[in-house]
Amino acid sequence: MLREEKITNAAFLLFHKNDHIISTIEFGFFQSDIIIKDSLRSKSDILTQIDEVMNFVKKHINKEVIITGNPQNTERWQYPLEAIREIILNMIVHRNYQSPADSIVKVYPDKIEFFNPGLLPEEITIADLLNNNYRSTPRNKVIADFCKDLGLIEKYGSGIRRVITMCQEEGMEIPKISQMSNGVNVTFIAKEKATPQATPQALNENIQNLYNKLIDGKEYSREELMNILNLSDRKYVQDSYIKPLIDLGLLILKYPDKPKHPKQRYICKKQ
């Protein structure tokens, strides 16, 4: 980190206290190609930026909370977070910090784009990356070594292969990698949302007990469901029992276009 009793560029990037333009990363959450709903700029030290980028991405992607009946519910993110973090680490550690261009992160409803200044080494092609047919050639060796010592990266060139494997395990397309504007662009494409195939076992115990008492195809008013539950709080029953069953497709609205219809009834659908 020191050379002739002066700090190196790597030391400055890793530990500078005040914001500096050299490490700028631009973040944006896009509703469309031209409509930006949220934006942020980071000029922090690069270790801090790892968490800043990750937090921004998590803020703007979807997360499902799956009720299993266990003490802790399961969280399922729109993208595999470990794969996203791997790309963020690659972006920050291998960036060309001598380029006047900034790193850019764009989050869309159905994709995330990471752009990083700095082309691939001449001897490595995109096909080599995708096929894991290359030797790691870190652009910033001191930074890479330091991050390896911290356990943040492994530096042996298997990161992209792990990202591809994690996406495939989630049933997603593999990330699209391209070179443009003297940099590398990586795009994650979100998996198409499937229609939930819910089962009674996916419910918590109280909702499952109600569901077990219902008859397939039979219509129920909210008052009838309240009587089955022996509860008198209409809003509590609606929010805590009826809505979760509707969300999972286990209760069907008789008047779906008018949820507050005065004669609304709920039709039970058994799996």
PDB file of N, CA and C in Angstrom, residues 21 23-27 40-43 49-50 52-53 91-92 95 97 102-105:
ATOM      1  N   ILE A  21     -14.164  12.035  -6.748  1.00  0.00           N
ATOM      2  CA  ILE A  21     -14.754  11.810  -8.066  1.00  0.00           C
ATOM      3  C   ILE A  21     -14.200  10.566  -8.760  1.00  0.00           C
ATOM      4  N   SER A  23     -13.854   7.598  -7.820  1.00  0.00           N
ATOM      5  CA  SER A  23     -14.559   6.335  -7.548  1.00  0.00           C
ATOM      6  C   SER A  23     -16.067   6.431  -7.801  1.00  0.00           C
ATOM      7  N   THR A  24     -16.490   7.437  -8.550  1.00  0.00           N
ATOM      8  CA  THR A  24     -17.926   7.676  -8.738  1.00  0.00           C
ATOM      9  C   THR A  24     -18.647   6.470  -9.358  1.00  0.00           C
ATOM     10  N   ILE A  25     -19.764   6.105  -8.738  1.00  0.00           N
ATOM     11  CA  ILE A  25     -20.700   5.123  -9.303  1.00  0.00           C
ATOM     12  C   ILE A  25     -22.071   5.772  -9.346  1.00  0.00           C
ATOM     13  N   GLU A  26     -22.717   5.714 -10.486  1.00  0.00           N
ATOM     14  CA  GLU A  26     -24.069   6.251 -10.637  1.00  0.00           C
ATOM     15  C   GLU A  26     -25.079   5.115 -10.543  1.00  0.00           C
ATOM     16  N   PHE A  27     -26.117   5.313  -9.700  1.00  0.00           N
ATOM     17  CA  PHE A  27     -27.192   4.323  -9.570  1.00  0.00           C
ATOM     18  C   PHE A  27     -28.479   4.933 -10.109  1.00  0.00           C
ATOM     19  N   LEU A  40     -29.019   7.794  -7.313  1.00  0.00           N
ATOM     20  CA  LEU A  40     -28.051   7.987  -6.232  1.00  0.00           C
ATOM     21  C   LEU A  40     -26.664   8.020  -6.852  1.00  0.00           C
ATOM     22  N   ARG A  41     -25.748   8.707  -6.205  1.00  0.00           N
ATOM     23  CA  ARG A  41     -24.357   8.761  -6.662  1.00  0.00           C
ATOM     24  C   ARG A  41     -23.453   8.453  -5.475  1.00  0.00           C
ATOM     25  N   SER A  42     -22.504   7.573  -5.692  1.00  0.00           N
ATOM     26  CA  SER A  42     -21.547   7.226  -4.647  1.00  0.00           C
ATOM     27  C   SER A  42     -20.149   7.650  -5.068  1.00  0.00           C
ATOM     28  N   LYS A  43     -19.422   8.270  -4.135  1.00  0.00           N
ATOM     29  CA  LYS A  43     -18.015   8.626  -4.337  1.00  0.00           C
ATOM     30  C   LYS A  43     -17.186   8.122  -3.158  1.00  0.00           C
ATOM     31  N   GLN A  49     -18.403   1.049  -1.042  1.00  0.00           N
ATOM     32  CA  GLN A  49     -19.272   0.996  -2.220  1.00  0.00           C
ATOM     33  C   GLN A  49     -19.864  -0.384  -2.467  1.00  0.00           C
ATOM     34  N   ILE A  50     -19.168  -1.414  -2.048  1.00  0.00           N
ATOM     35  CA  ILE A  50     -19.712  -2.770  -2.234  1.00  0.00           C
ATOM     36  C   ILE A  50     -21.083  -2.872  -1.580  1.00  0.00           C
ATOM     37  N   GLU A  52     -22.962  -0.268  -0.604  1.00  0.00           N
ATOM     38  CA  GLU A  52     -23.865   0.762  -1.133  1.00  0.00           C
ATOM     39  C   GLU A  52     -24.568   0.286  -2.395  1.00  0.00           C
ATOM     40  N   VAL A  53     -23.815  -0.329  -3.295  1.00  0.00           N
ATOM     41  CA  VAL A  53     -24.426  -0.836  -4.532  1.00  0.00           C
ATOM     42  C   VAL A  53     -25.408  -1.960  -4.200  1.00  0.00           C
ATOM     43  N   MET A  91     -17.102  -5.658 -10.633  1.00  0.00           N
ATOM     44  CA  MET A  91     -17.188  -4.305 -11.164  1.00  0.00           C
ATOM     45  C   MET A  91     -16.254  -3.359 -10.416  1.00  0.00           C
ATOM     46  N   ILE A  92     -16.255  -3.429  -9.094  1.00  0.00           N
ATOM     47  CA  ILE A  92     -15.474  -2.499  -8.285  1.00  0.00           C
ATOM     48  C   ILE A  92     -13.987  -2.859  -8.272  1.00  0.00           C
ATOM     49  N   ARG A  95     -12.369  -2.466 -12.087  1.00  0.00           N
ATOM     50  CA  ARG A  95     -12.654  -1.238 -12.834  1.00  0.00           C
ATOM     51  C   ARG A  95     -11.358  -0.556 -13.276  1.00  0.00           C
ATOM     52  N   TYR A  97      -9.786   2.580 -13.169  1.00  0.00           N
ATOM     53  CA  TYR A  97      -9.954   3.836 -12.441  1.00  0.00           C
ATOM     54  C   TYR A  97      -9.235   5.005 -13.110  1.00  0.00           C
ATOM     55  N   ASP A 102     -17.702   6.768 -15.559  1.00  0.00           N
ATOM     56  CA  ASP A 102     -18.150   6.263 -14.265  1.00  0.00           C
ATOM     57  C   ASP A 102     -18.717   4.853 -14.416  1.00  0.00           C
ATOM     58  N   SER A 103     -18.675   4.091 -13.342  1.00  0.00           N
ATOM     59  CA  SER A 103     -19.452   2.845 -13.295  1.00  0.00           C
ATOM     60  C   SER A 103     -20.923   3.223 -13.157  1.00  0.00           C
ATOM     61  N   ILE A 104     -21.795   2.421 -13.769  1.00  0.00           N
ATOM     62  CA  ILE A 104     -23.223   2.737 -13.781  1.00  0.00           C
ATOM     63  C   ILE A 104     -24.024   1.480 -13.461  1.00  0.00           C
ATOM     64  N   VAL A 105     -24.985   1.620 -12.560  1.00  0.00           N
ATOM     65  CA  VAL A 105     -25.901   0.531 -12.220  1.00  0.00           C
ATOM     66  C   VAL A 105     -27.320   0.995 -12.529  1.00  0.00           C
TER      67      VAL A 105
END
